[in-house]
Amino acid sequence: MDTKYKIPFALAILSAALMGCSSNKIKEEKIKPNPLPKLAQATSLVPVFSQNVSSTSEEDPLRLRLDSDNGVIFLLDPKGTVAAYKGKQRLWETRVSKNGLSSGVTAADGLVIAGNKKGQLFAVDQATGEQKWVAQLSGAVISPALVQAGRVIAIANDGTVFAFDESTGQQAWTYKMTNAAFSLRGQAAPVSIDARTIVVATSNGYVYAIDSLTGIPRMQRRVAVSEGHSDIQRLVDIDGDPVVAGQYLVTNSFQGQVTVLDLAAQQVVWSEDVSSITRPEVADNKVFVAQTDGKLTAYDLTTGQQLWQNEQLLNRNLSNPVMLGQNLVVGDLDGMLHLINPDSGQLVGRSKTSGEVRSLRVIDQQLYASTRKGALSVWQNR
């Protein structure tokens, strides 16, 4: 059902590296990740919940995030089940799809929402696990949905935004974004700007603001620019979720820029060249970006001034960074959760989960982590 030509991130990197090579024999050089630096007095996190589900393909960059609502943790298994946990107790588990699940879960307004690669979107009752409705999109659902203003809003992999009535699953509206015909396999999730407006991002470097009730567009703005010559070099996908920080919208793009957009003026405040496929973090007037090469960089939110850059985690396939208490946390390919001083960029601690960390988020001062190997866990500060 996908209409765009999607390529895995690792293949894009390799292809770009080989562009312009004139030799008939190409020897692939495996990039080695930086060894872990030694830490003097390392801070660590305490696990408070863990559950193992099925692993995902190394080539498919799915971010199967967990969610929480009213003290209950909701998660999915890529093979097709959704489950709810209260502490270590499983409240229910429901098989919703014979074709697996691919989107990560969203829990809100008494519903749990998940999607699959066949374009099916499933709504399950939070309390009982009973399936409430199923809706059909025009392409694979690989990013979490958003529940807002009585709508369940999800994006198909062909760039079409769908809104469904949260009670009945009836389609309310659709909006077709202009997407690149050639892109990475990934999709940013829809994000709320205010009670009536969402923002969605595309594979060709644009963001759109849309009325969540009617589907009427309110803004269209380019926030990433490509300077490449080949199809691979021109990729500027926004695969990490945009971040709304007061009057600003912050985005990252692959082979593009980190950009801060003033939502009221609909003008770019500043933009700096970086390559990132993950969500930026914004805290204490700083923007934190995990780049595709493993550099971790902090910028001033309002001026764009670079505050610091950490290169100790080069080539470690960093996850999105998040703020947990007083520390910045980022995961890597070995399942390490690195704790970083957000003022200096200095590594101050680490903990370990299992498998490449694909998604981090913070809910109620707890860290929710998911990995490619299917290790889903919740952590808190010691």
CSV table of N, CA and C in Angstrom, one decimal, residues 181-289:
chain,number,residue,atom,x,y,z
A,181,ALA,N,9.0,11.5,-3.7
A,181,ALA,CA,8.8,10.2,-4.3
A,181,ALA,C,9.8,9.2,-3.8
A,182,PHE,N,10.9,9.7,-3.3
A,182,PHE,CA,12.1,8.9,-2.9
A,182,PHE,C,12.4,9.3,-1.5
A,183,SER,N,12.4,8.5,-0.5
A,183,SER,CA,12.6,8.9,0.9
A,183,SER,C,13.0,7.8,1.8
A,184,LEU,N,13.5,8.2,3.0
A,184,LEU,CA,13.8,7.2,4.0
A,184,LEU,C,12.5,6.5,4.5
A,185,ARG,N,12.6,5.3,5.0
A,185,ARG,CA,11.5,4.7,5.6
A,185,ARG,C,11.3,5.2,7.0
A,186,GLY,N,10.4,6.1,7.2
A,186,GLY,CA,10.1,6.7,8.5
A,186,GLY,C,9.0,7.7,8.4
A,187,GLN,N,8.4,8.1,9.5
A,187,GLN,CA,7.3,9.1,9.5
A,187,GLN,C,7.2,9.8,10.8
A,188,ALA,N,7.3,11.1,10.8
A,188,ALA,CA,7.1,11.8,12.1
A,188,ALA,C,5.6,11.7,12.5
A,189,ALA,N,5.3,11.6,13.8
A,189,ALA,CA,4.0,11.6,14.3
A,189,ALA,C,3.3,13.0,14.2
A,190,PRO,N,2.0,13.0,14.2
A,190,PRO,CA,1.3,14.3,14.3
A,190,PRO,C,1.5,14.9,15.7
A,191,VAL,N,1.6,16.2,15.9
A,191,VAL,CA,1.9,16.8,17.2
A,191,VAL,C,0.9,18.0,17.4
A,192,SER,N,0.4,18.1,18.6
A,192,SER,CA,-0.5,19.2,18.9
A,192,SER,C,0.2,20.5,19.1
A,193,ILE,N,-0.4,21.6,18.4
A,193,ILE,CA,0.1,22.9,18.6
A,193,ILE,C,-0.8,23.6,19.7
A,194,ASP,N,-2.1,23.4,19.5
A,194,ASP,CA,-3.1,23.9,20.5
A,194,ASP,C,-4.3,23.0,20.4
A,195,ALA,N,-5.4,23.4,21.1
A,195,ALA,CA,-6.6,22.5,21.2
A,195,ALA,C,-7.2,22.3,19.9
A,196,ARG,N,-7.0,23.1,18.9
A,196,ARG,CA,-7.7,23.0,17.6
A,196,ARG,C,-6.7,22.7,16.4
A,197,THR,N,-5.4,22.7,16.7
A,197,THR,CA,-4.4,22.7,15.6
A,197,THR,C,-3.4,21.6,15.9
A,198,ILE,N,-3.0,20.9,14.8
A,198,ILE,CA,-1.9,19.9,14.8
A,198,ILE,C,-0.9,20.4,13.8
A,199,VAL,N,0.3,19.8,14.0
A,199,VAL,CA,1.4,20.0,13.0
A,199,VAL,C,1.9,18.7,12.5
A,200,VAL,N,2.1,18.5,11.2
A,200,VAL,CA,2.6,17.3,10.6
A,200,VAL,C,3.8,17.7,9.8
A,201,ALA,N,4.7,16.7,9.6
A,201,ALA,CA,6.0,17.0,8.9
A,201,ALA,C,6.1,16.0,7.7
A,202,THR,N,6.8,16.3,6.7
A,202,THR,CA,6.9,15.5,5.5
A,202,THR,C,8.3,15.1,5.2
A,203,SER,N,8.4,14.2,4.2
A,203,SER,CA,9.7,13.7,3.7
A,203,SER,C,10.4,14.7,2.8
A,204,ASN,N,9.7,15.8,2.4
A,204,ASN,CA,10.4,16.8,1.5
A,204,ASN,C,10.7,18.1,2.2
A,205,GLY,N,10.7,18.0,3.6
A,205,GLY,CA,11.2,19.2,4.4
A,205,GLY,C,10.2,20.2,4.7
A,206,TYR,N,8.9,19.9,4.6
A,206,TYR,CA,7.8,20.8,4.9
A,206,TYR,C,7.1,20.5,6.2
A,207,VAL,N,6.5,21.5,6.8
A,207,VAL,CA,5.6,21.2,7.9
A,207,VAL,C,4.3,21.9,7.6
A,208,TYR,N,3.2,21.3,8.0
A,208,TYR,CA,1.8,21.8,7.8
A,208,TYR,C,1.1,21.9,9.1
A,209,ALA,N,0.4,23.0,9.3
A,209,ALA,CA,-0.5,23.1,10.5
A,209,ALA,C,-1.9,22.9,10.0
A,210,ILE,N,-2.7,22.1,10.6
A,210,ILE,CA,-4.0,21.7,10.1
A,210,ILE,C,-5.0,21.8,11.3
A,211,ASP,N,-6.2,22.3,11.0
A,211,ASP,CA,-7.3,22.3,12.0
A,211,ASP,C,-7.7,20.9,12.3
A,212,SER,N,-7.6,20.5,13.5
A,212,SER,CA,-7.9,19.1,13.9
A,212,SER,C,-9.4,18.7,13.7
A,213,LEU,N,-10.3,19.6,13.8
A,213,LEU,CA,-11.7,19.3,13.6
A,213,LEU,C,-12.1,19.2,12.2
A,214,THR,N,-11.6,20.1,11.3
A,214,THR,CA,-12.1,20.2,10.0
A,214,THR,C,-11.1,19.7,8.9
A,215,GLY,N,-9.9,19.6,9.2
A,215,GLY,CA,-8.9,19.3,8.2
A,215,GLY,C,-8.4,20.4,7.3
A,216,ILE,N,-8.8,21.6,7.7
A,216,ILE,CA,-8.5,22.8,6.8
A,216,ILE,C,-7.0,23.2,7.2
A,217,PRO,N,-6.1,23.3,6.2
A,217,PRO,CA,-4.8,23.7,6.5
A,217,PRO,C,-4.7,25.2,6.9
A,218,ARG,N,-3.8,25.4,7.9
A,218,ARG,CA,-3.6,26.8,8.4
A,218,ARG,C,-2.2,27.3,8.1
A,219,MET,N,-1.3,26.5,7.8
A,219,MET,CA,0.1,26.9,7.5
A,219,MET,C,0.8,25.8,6.7
A,220,GLN,N,1.6,26.3,5.8
A,220,GLN,CA,2.5,25.4,5.1
A,220,GLN,C,3.9,26.1,5.0
A,221,ARG,N,4.9,25.4,5.5
A,221,ARG,CA,6.2,26.1,5.5
A,221,ARG,C,7.4,25.1,5.3
A,222,ARG,N,8.3,25.5,4.5
A,222,ARG,CA,9.5,24.7,4.3
A,222,ARG,C,10.5,25.0,5.4
A,223,VAL,N,11.0,23.9,6.0
A,223,VAL,CA,12.0,24.1,7.1
A,223,VAL,C,13.3,23.3,6.9
A,224,ALA,N,13.4,22.6,5.8
A,224,ALA,CA,14.6,21.9,5.5
A,224,ALA,C,14.9,22.0,4.0
A,225,VAL,N,16.2,22.3,3.7
A,225,VAL,CA,16.6,22.5,2.3
A,225,VAL,C,17.7,21.6,1.9
A,226,SER,N,17.6,21.0,0.8
A,226,SER,CA,18.7,20.1,0.3
A,226,SER,C,19.6,20.8,-0.7
A,227,GLU,N,20.9,20.4,-0.6
A,227,GLU,CA,21.9,21.0,-1.6
A,227,GLU,C,22.6,19.8,-2.3
A,228,GLY,N,22.0,18.6,-2.3
A,228,GLY,CA,22.6,17.5,-2.9
A,228,GLY,C,22.3,17.4,-4.4
A,229,HIS,N,23.0,16.5,-5.1
A,229,HIS,CA,22.9,16.4,-6.6
A,229,HIS,C,22.2,15.1,-7.0
A,230,SER,N,22.4,14.0,-6.2
A,230,SER,CA,21.7,12.8,-6.5
A,230,SER,C,20.5,12.6,-5.7
A,231,ASP,N,19.7,11.6,-6.0
A,231,ASP,CA,18.5,11.3,-5.2
A,231,ASP,C,18.8,11.1,-3.7
A,232,ILE,N,19.8,10.3,-3.5
A,232,ILE,CA,20.2,10.0,-2.1
A,232,ILE,C,20.6,11.3,-1.4
A,233,GLN,N,21.5,12.1,-2.0
A,233,GLN,CA,22.0,13.3,-1.4
A,233,GLN,C,20.9,14.4,-1.2
A,234,ARG,N,19.8,14.3,-1.9
A,234,ARG,CA,18.8,15.3,-1.8
A,234,ARG,C,17.7,14.9,-0.7
A,235,LEU,N,17.9,13.8,-0.1
A,235,LEU,CA,16.9,13.4,1.0
A,235,LEU,C,17.0,14.4,2.1
A,236,VAL,N,15.8,14.9,2.5
A,236,VAL,CA,15.7,15.8,3.7
A,236,VAL,C,14.5,15.4,4.5
A,237,ASP,N,14.3,14.2,4.7
A,237,ASP,CA,13.2,13.7,5.5
A,237,ASP,C,13.2,14.3,6.9
A,238,ILE,N,12.0,14.6,7.4
A,238,ILE,CA,11.7,14.9,8.8
A,238,ILE,C,11.0,13.7,9.4
A,239,ASP,N,11.8,12.8,9.9
A,239,ASP,CA,11.3,11.6,10.5
A,239,ASP,C,11.1,11.7,12.0
A,240,GLY,N,11.8,12.6,12.7
A,240,GLY,CA,11.7,12.8,14.1
A,240,GLY,C,10.5,13.8,14.3
A,241,ASP,N,9.7,13.5,15.4
A,241,ASP,CA,8.5,14.4,15.6
A,241,ASP,C,8.9,15.8,15.9
A,242,PRO,N,8.2,16.8,15.3
A,242,PRO,CA,8.5,18.2,15.6
A,242,PRO,C,8.2,18.4,17.1
A,243,VAL,N,8.8,19.5,17.6
A,243,VAL,CA,8.6,19.9,19.0
A,243,VAL,C,8.0,21.3,19.1
A,244,VAL,N,6.9,21.4,19.8
A,244,VAL,CA,6.3,22.7,20.1
A,244,VAL,C,6.8,23.3,21.4
A,245,ALA,N,7.5,24.4,21.4
A,245,ALA,CA,8.0,25.0,22.6
A,245,ALA,C,7.6,26.5,22.7
A,246,GLY,N,6.4,26.7,23.3
A,246,GLY,CA,5.9,28.0,23.3
A,246,GLY,C,5.5,28.5,21.9
A,247,GLN,N,6.1,29.6,21.5
A,247,GLN,CA,5.8,30.2,20.2
A,247,GLN,C,6.6,29.5,19.1
A,248,TYR,N,7.5,28.6,19.4
A,248,TYR,CA,8.4,28.1,18.5
A,248,TYR,C,8.1,26.6,18.1
A,249,LEU,N,8.4,26.2,16.9
A,249,LEU,CA,8.3,24.9,16.4
A,249,LEU,C,9.7,24.5,16.0
A,250,VAL,N,10.2,23.4,16.6
A,250,VAL,CA,11.6,22.9,16.3
A,250,VAL,C,11.6,21.6,15.5
A,251,THR,N,12.3,21.5,14.5
A,251,THR,CA,12.4,20.3,13.6
A,251,THR,C,13.8,19.9,13.3
A,252,ASN,N,14.0,18.6,13.1
A,252,ASN,CA,15.3,18.1,12.6
A,252,ASN,C,15.0,17.4,11.3
A,253,SER,N,16.0,17.4,10.4
A,253,SER,CA,15.9,16.7,9.1
A,253,SER,C,17.1,16.0,8.8
A,254,PHE,N,17.0,14.9,8.0
A,254,PHE,CA,18.1,14.1,7.5
A,254,PHE,C,18.8,14.9,6.4
A,255,GLN,N,20.1,15.0,6.5
A,255,GLN,CA,21.0,15.8,5.6
A,255,GLN,C,20.4,17.2,5.4
A,256,GLY,N,19.8,17.8,6.4
A,256,GLY,CA,19.2,19.1,6.3
A,256,GLY,C,19.6,20.0,7.4
A,257,GLN,N,18.7,20.4,8.2
A,257,GLN,CA,18.9,21.4,9.2
A,257,GLN,C,18.1,21.1,10.5
A,258,VAL,N,18.6,21.7,11.6
A,258,VAL,CA,17.8,21.9,12.7
A,258,VAL,C,17.2,23.3,12.6
A,259,THR,N,15.9,23.4,12.7
A,259,THR,CA,15.3,24.7,12.3
A,259,THR,C,14.3,25.1,13.4
A,260,VAL,N,14.3,26.4,13.8
A,260,VAL,CA,13.3,26.9,14.7
A,260,VAL,C,12.4,27.9,14.0
A,261,LEU,N,11.1,27.6,14.0
A,261,LEU,CA,10.1,28.4,13.3
A,261,LEU,C,9.3,29.1,14.3
A,262,ASP,N,9.1,30.4,14.1
A,262,ASP,CA,8.1,31.2,14.9
A,262,ASP,C,6.7,30.9,14.3
A,263,LEU,N,5.9,30.3,15.2
A,263,LEU,CA,4.6,29.9,14.7
A,263,LEU,C,3.6,31.0,14.4
A,264,ALA,N,3.7,32.1,15.2
A,264,ALA,CA,2.8,33.3,15.0
A,264,ALA,C,3.2,34.0,13.7
A,265,ALA,N,4.5,34.2,13.5
A,265,ALA,CA,4.9,34.9,12.3
A,265,ALA,C,5.1,34.0,11.1
A,266,GLN,N,5.1,32.7,11.3
A,266,GLN,CA,5.4,31.7,10.3
A,266,GLN,C,6.7,32.0,9.5
A,267,GLN,N,7.7,32.4,10.3
A,267,GLN,CA,9.0,32.7,9.8
A,267,GLN,C,10.1,31.9,10.5
A,268,VAL,N,11.1,31.5,9.8
A,268,VAL,CA,12.2,30.8,10.4
A,268,VAL,C,13.0,31.7,11.2
A,269,VAL,N,13.3,31.4,12.5
A,269,VAL,CA,14.1,32.3,13.4
A,269,VAL,C,15.5,32.0,13.1
A,270,TRP,N,15.9,30.7,13.1
A,270,TRP,CA,17.3,30.3,12.7
A,270,TRP,C,17.3,28.9,12.3
A,271,SER,N,18.4,28.5,11.6
A,271,SER,CA,18.5,27.2,11.0
A,271,SER,C,20.0,26.9,10.9
A,272,GLU,N,20.4,25.7,11.4
A,272,GLU,CA,21.8,25.3,11.3
A,272,GLU,C,21.9,23.9,10.6
A,273,ASP,N,22.9,23.7,9.8
A,273,ASP,CA,23.1,22.4,9.1
A,273,ASP,C,23.4,21.3,10.1
A,274,VAL,N,22.5,20.3,10.1
A,274,VAL,CA,22.8,19.0,10.8
A,274,VAL,C,22.1,17.9,10.0
A,275,SER,N,22.4,16.7,10.4
A,275,SER,CA,21.6,15.6,9.8
A,275,SER,C,21.1,14.8,11.0
A,276,SER,N,19.8,14.6,11.1
A,276,SER,CA,19.2,13.9,12.2
A,276,SER,C,17.9,13.3,11.8
A,277,ILE,N,17.6,12.1,12.2
A,277,ILE,CA,16.3,11.4,11.9
A,277,ILE,C,15.5,11.2,13.2
A,278,THR,N,15.9,11.9,14.3
A,278,THR,CA,15.2,11.7,15.6
A,278,THR,C,14.6,13.1,16.0
A,279,ARG,N,13.7,12.9,17.0
A,279,ARG,CA,13.1,14.1,17.6
A,279,ARG,C,14.1,14.9,18.4
A,280,PRO,N,14.1,16.3,18.2
A,280,PRO,CA,15.0,17.1,19.1
A,280,PRO,C,14.3,17.2,20.4
A,281,GLU,N,15.1,17.6,21.4
A,281,GLU,CA,14.6,17.9,22.8
A,281,GLU,C,14.8,19.4,23.0
A,282,VAL,N,13.8,20.0,23.7
A,282,VAL,CA,13.9,21.4,24.0
A,282,VAL,C,13.6,21.5,25.5
A,283,ALA,N,14.5,22.1,26.2
A,283,ALA,CA,14.4,22.3,27.7
A,283,ALA,C,15.3,23.5,28.1
A,284,ASP,N,14.8,24.3,29.0
A,284,ASP,CA,15.6,25.4,29.6
A,284,ASP,C,16.2,26.3,28.5
A,285,ASN,N,15.4,26.6,27.5
A,285,ASN,CA,15.9,27.5,26.4
A,285,ASN,C,17.0,26.9,25.6
A,286,LYS,N,17.1,25.6,25.6
A,286,LYS,CA,18.1,24.9,24.8
A,286,LYS,C,17.5,23.9,23.9
A,287,VAL,N,18.1,23.7,22.7
A,287,VAL,CA,17.7,22.6,21.8
A,287,VAL,C,18.8,21.6,21.7
A,288,PHE,N,18.4,20.3,21.9
A,288,PHE,CA,19.4,19.2,21.9
A,288,PHE,C,19.1,18.4,20.7
A,289,VAL,N,20.2,18.1,19.9
A,289,VAL,CA,20.0,17.3,18.7
A,289,VAL,C,21.0,16.2,18.7
